[in-house]
mmCIF file of C-alpha atoms in Angstrom:
data_model
loop_
_atom_site.group_PDB
_atom_site.id
_atom_site.type_symbol
_atom_site.label_atom_id
_atom_site.label_comp_id
_atom_site.label_asym_id
_atom_site.label_seq_id
_atom_site.Cartn_x
_atom_site.Cartn_y
_atom_site.Cartn_z
ATOM 1 C CA PHE A 1 12.515 81.614 95.984
ATOM 2 C CA ASN A 2 12.922 82.621 92.371
ATOM 3 C CA CYS A 3 9.952 82.632 90.065
ATOM 4 C CA ILE A 4 9.474 81.705 86.435
ATOM 5 C CA GLU A 5 7.357 82.970 83.569
ATOM 6 C CA MET A 6 5.080 80.049 82.775
ATOM 7 C CA PRO A 7 4.594 79.197 79.110
ATOM 8 C CA GLN A 8 1.270 77.880 77.930
ATOM 9 C CA GLN A 9 1.056 74.251 78.947
ATOM 10 C CA ILE A 10 2.409 71.924 76.291
ATOM 11 C CA VAL A 11 0.666 68.639 75.630
ATOM 12 C CA LYS A 12 3.270 65.987 74.875
ATOM 13 C CA SER A 13 2.280 63.439 72.255
ATOM 14 C CA ASP A 14 2.934 59.730 72.407
ATOM 15 C CA LYS A 15 6.192 59.314 70.555
ATOM 16 C CA THR A 16 7.141 56.559 68.221
ATOM 17 C CA ASP A 17 10.576 58.000 67.450
ATOM 18 C CA LYS A 18 13.504 58.375 69.811
ATOM 19 C CA ILE A 19 12.929 59.491 73.390
ATOM 20 C CA ASN A 20 14.885 62.696 73.958
ATOM 21 C CA ILE A 21 16.580 63.306 77.300
ATOM 22 C CA LEU A 22 17.672 66.909 77.857
ATOM 23 C CA THR A 23 20.141 68.715 80.094
ATOM 24 C CA VAL A 24 20.708 72.467 79.999
ATOM 25 C CA GLY A 25 23.656 73.825 81.931
ATOM 26 C CA ARG A 26 27.160 75.203 82.057
ATOM 27 C CA PHE A 27 29.941 72.770 81.235
ATOM 28 C CA VAL A 28 31.581 72.877 84.668
ATOM 29 C CA GLU A 29 32.527 70.249 87.281
ATOM 30 C CA ALA A 30 29.547 71.109 89.528
ATOM 31 C CA LYS A 31 27.103 69.843 86.880
ATOM 32 C CA ASP A 32 28.760 66.394 86.894
ATOM 33 C CA PHE A 33 28.054 65.588 83.253
ATOM 34 C CA LYS A 34 30.192 62.440 83.469
ATOM 35 C CA THR A 35 27.642 60.857 85.827
ATOM 36 C CA ALA A 36 24.899 61.840 83.369
ATOM 37 C CA PHE A 37 26.827 60.321 80.461
ATOM 38 C CA ASP A 38 27.611 57.129 82.401
ATOM 39 C CA ALA A 39 23.943 56.702 83.370
ATOM 40 C CA PHE A 40 22.873 57.381 79.789
ATOM 41 C CA HIS A 41 25.419 54.826 78.575
ATOM 42 C CA LEU A 42 23.708 52.173 80.730
ATOM 43 C CA VAL A 43 20.370 53.177 79.206
ATOM 44 C CA VAL A 44 21.716 52.888 75.649
ATOM 45 C CA ARG A 45 22.954 49.356 76.342
ATOM 46 C CA LYS A 46 19.325 48.298 76.958
ATOM 47 C CA ASN A 47 17.468 50.688 74.648
ATOM 48 C CA ASN A 48 19.005 52.429 71.664
ATOM 49 C CA ASN A 49 15.773 54.267 70.806
ATOM 50 C CA VAL A 50 16.972 57.250 72.849
ATOM 51 C CA LYS A 51 19.031 60.367 72.363
ATOM 52 C CA TYR A 52 20.547 62.836 74.791
ATOM 53 C CA THR A 53 20.629 66.552 74.020
ATOM 54 C CA VAL A 54 23.063 68.637 76.052
ATOM 55 C CA VAL A 55 22.618 72.408 75.761
ATOM 56 C CA GLY A 56 25.161 74.797 77.222
ATOM 57 C CA HIS A 57 28.715 76.037 77.107
ATOM 58 C CA GLY A 58 31.715 76.305 79.353
ATOM 59 C CA PRO A 59 35.310 75.399 80.016
ATOM 60 C CA LEU A 60 34.773 71.613 79.966
ATOM 61 C CA GLU A 61 33.255 71.515 76.468
ATOM 62 C CA SER A 62 36.217 69.796 74.765
ATOM 63 C CA GLU A 63 36.723 67.361 77.633
ATOM 64 C CA LEU A 64 33.042 66.353 77.622
ATOM 65 C CA LYS A 65 32.958 65.903 73.844
ATOM 66 C CA ASN A 66 36.078 63.727 74.049
ATOM 67 C CA TYR A 67 34.474 61.666 76.822
ATOM 68 C CA ILE A 68 31.442 61.009 74.601
ATOM 69 C CA LEU A 69 33.713 59.883 71.763
ATOM 70 C CA LYS A 70 35.749 57.643 74.053
ATOM 71 C CA GLU A 71 32.597 56.024 75.458
ATOM 72 C CA GLY A 72 31.144 55.357 72.003
ATOM 73 C CA LEU A 73 28.125 57.629 72.515
ATOM 74 C CA ALA A 74 28.676 60.089 69.665
ATOM 75 C CA ASN A 75 25.680 58.724 67.721
ATOM 76 C CA TYR A 76 23.393 59.247 70.715
ATOM 77 C CA VAL A 77 24.505 62.588 72.218
ATOM 78 C CA ASP A 78 23.996 66.001 70.609
ATOM 79 C CA PHE A 79 25.835 69.024 71.967
ATOM 80 C CA ILE A 80 24.112 72.357 71.338
ATOM 81 C CA ILE A 81 26.535 75.136 72.183
ATOM 82 C CA ASN A 82 25.088 78.348 73.602
ATOM 83 C CA PRO A 83 22.015 78.727 71.368
ATOM 84 C CA PRO A 84 20.208 82.073 71.356
ATOM 85 C CA GLN A 85 16.905 80.389 72.248
ATOM 86 C CA VAL A 86 16.618 77.367 74.564
ATOM 87 C CA ASP A 87 12.825 76.969 74.690
ATOM 88 C CA ASP A 88 12.677 74.854 71.538
ATOM 89 C CA TYR A 89 14.885 72.211 73.162
ATOM 90 C CA TYR A 90 12.573 71.987 76.179
ATOM 91 C CA LYS A 91 9.573 71.713 73.839
ATOM 92 C CA THR A 92 11.012 68.741 71.945
ATOM 93 C CA ALA A 93 12.398 66.896 74.980
ATOM 94 C CA ASP A 94 10.675 64.058 76.821
ATOM 95 C CA ILE A 95 12.716 63.861 80.047
ATOM 96 C CA TYR A 96 14.948 66.335 81.877
ATOM 97 C CA LEU A 97 18.154 65.170 83.592
ATOM 98 C CA SER A 98 20.204 67.066 86.178
ATOM 99 C CA THR A 99 23.199 65.416 87.856
ATOM 100 C CA SER A 100 24.620 68.428 89.731
ATOM 101 C CA VAL A 101 26.751 67.806 92.803
ATOM 102 C CA PHE A 102 25.442 71.025 94.347
ATOM 103 C CA GLU A 103 22.758 73.463 93.340
ATOM 104 C CA GLY A 104 20.763 76.437 94.552
ATOM 105 C CA LEU A 105 17.266 76.785 93.168
ATOM 106 C CA SER A 106 17.856 75.403 89.676
ATOM 107 C CA ASN A 107 16.515 77.646 86.931
ATOM 108 C CA SER A 108 16.943 74.892 84.345
ATOM 109 C CA ILE A 109 14.857 72.434 86.389
ATOM 110 C CA MET A 110 12.195 75.117 86.831
ATOM 111 C CA GLU A 111 12.208 75.744 83.080
ATOM 112 C CA ALA A 112 12.001 72.016 82.331
ATOM 113 C CA MET A 113 9.035 71.581 84.645
ATOM 114 C CA SER A 114 7.321 74.607 83.117
ATOM 115 C CA PHE A 115 7.517 72.715 79.801
ATOM 116 C CA ASN A 116 5.844 69.606 81.270
ATOM 117 C CA LEU A 117 9.017 67.540 81.541
ATOM 118 C CA PRO A 118 9.422 64.857 84.198
ATOM 119 C CA VAL A 119 12.747 65.340 85.955
ATOM 120 C CA VAL A 120 15.456 62.935 87.074
ATOM 121 C CA ALA A 121 17.761 64.914 89.367
ATOM 122 C CA THR A 122 20.230 64.596 92.178
ATOM 123 C CA ASP A 123 18.906 65.399 95.632
ATOM 124 C CA VAL A 124 21.029 68.497 96.221
ATOM 125 C CA GLY A 125 20.359 72.098 97.187
ATOM 126 C CA ASP A 126 16.778 73.169 96.666
ATOM 127 C CA ASN A 127 15.909 70.431 94.165
ATOM 128 C CA LYS A 128 13.614 68.861 96.772
ATOM 129 C CA TYR A 129 11.437 71.998 96.656
ATOM 130 C CA LEU A 130 11.097 71.710 92.896
ATOM 131 C CA VAL A 131 10.962 67.992 92.147
ATOM 132 C CA LYS A 132 8.431 66.078 94.203
ATOM 133 C CA ASN A 133 9.971 62.610 94.355
ATOM 134 C CA ASN A 134 7.790 60.007 92.625
ATOM 135 C CA GLU A 135 5.245 62.707 91.681
ATOM 136 C CA SER A 136 6.949 65.063 89.217
ATOM 137 C CA GLY A 137 10.155 63.106 88.820
ATOM 138 C CA PHE A 138 12.809 61.305 90.787
ATOM 139 C CA LEU A 139 15.480 62.527 93.209
ATOM 140 C CA LEU A 140 18.604 60.421 93.622
ATOM 141 C CA PRO A 141 21.915 60.615 95.477
ATOM 142 C CA VAL A 142 24.856 62.382 93.861
ATOM 143 C CA LYS A 143 26.858 60.149 91.471
ATOM 144 C CA ASP A 144 24.257 57.329 91.645
ATOM 145 C CA VAL A 145 24.846 56.181 88.061
ATOM 146 C CA GLU A 146 22.789 52.986 88.350
ATOM 147 C CA GLY A 147 19.871 54.657 90.164
ATOM 148 C CA ILE A 148 19.744 57.497 87.642
ATOM 149 C CA SER A 149 19.870 55.000 84.784
ATOM 150 C CA THR A 150 17.041 52.946 86.302
ATOM 151 C CA LYS A 151 14.790 55.997 86.727
ATOM 152 C CA LEU A 152 15.522 57.153 83.185
ATOM 153 C CA GLU A 153 14.557 53.690 81.928
ATOM 154 C CA THR A 154 11.341 53.817 83.975
ATOM 155 C CA LEU A 155 10.353 57.052 82.249
ATOM 156 C CA ILE A 156 11.548 55.964 78.809
ATOM 157 C CA ASN A 157 9.400 52.842 78.991
ATOM 158 C CA ASN A 158 6.235 54.493 80.314
ATOM 159 C CA ALA A 159 4.683 57.330 78.281
ATOM 160 C CA ASP A 160 1.753 57.633 80.691
ATOM 161 C CA LEU A 161 4.100 58.136 83.632
ATOM 162 C CA ARG A 162 6.084 60.762 81.679
ATOM 163 C CA LYS A 163 2.859 62.662 80.973
ATOM 164 C CA LYS A 164 1.579 62.354 84.535
ATOM 165 C CA MET A 165 4.846 63.490 86.120
ATOM 166 C CA GLY A 166 5.244 66.265 83.539
ATOM 167 C CA ASN A 167 1.743 67.563 84.282
ATOM 168 C CA ASN A 168 2.345 67.322 88.038
ATOM 169 C CA GLY A 169 5.551 69.324 87.664
ATOM 170 C CA TYR A 170 3.854 71.974 85.547
ATOM 171 C CA GLU A 171 1.092 72.402 88.139
ATOM 172 C CA HIS A 172 3.644 72.565 90.961
ATOM 173 C CA MET A 173 5.518 75.333 89.124
ATOM 174 C CA ARG A 174 2.308 77.216 88.328
ATOM 175 C CA LYS A 175 1.030 77.068 91.911
ATOM 176 C CA ASN A 176 4.298 77.748 93.708
ATOM 177 C CA PHE A 177 6.928 79.341 91.444
ATOM 178 C CA SER A 178 5.114 81.341 88.756
ATOM 179 C CA VAL A 179 5.491 85.084 88.305
ATOM 180 C CA GLU A 180 1.781 85.380 89.159
ATOM 181 C CA LYS A 181 2.292 83.565 92.472
ATOM 182 C CA PHE A 182 5.388 85.650 93.232
ATOM 183 C CA THR A 183 3.463 88.882 92.460
ATOM 184 C CA GLN A 184 0.550 87.855 94.707
ATOM 185 C CA GLU A 185 2.829 87.124 97.613
ATOM 186 C CA TYR A 186 4.824 90.298 97.115
#
């Protein structure tokens, strides 16, 4: 497995402003952003105290931005195109979302968990080794728009669960995927 440099653990505060969902990834078909946007759209219909930050770049950028406009989500979705530093987006996020249709060992999920973020992800590739279902986040079938939306809502509506799952994910990364662990085993 890959390893990750673990930042100092971040303590997330109870928020009174908008809950920020984050995805970091290339704008390509394999990341299935349309499922993410459709699930987020269902969330917005029930709770407009949310925003979705999408960080990345790639060939589908224009298509994805047009999709957001067409779906009426422009006021809720921020695109951040290829920033020099991504850490700040992890630090200010509350939930991490990954809707990939296939994946290896996801660096972005590892990074999210190292920043104490609970994860909602598709159960593909090695995600099951990273996200412990119902402990550090939720794993769902590919293209399960309603299931993803429901799990996002669960986390949006429960700050204690977000903190608990975020802490569990951080500890899982520290114990199993940190540079220190990798160095010991090597």
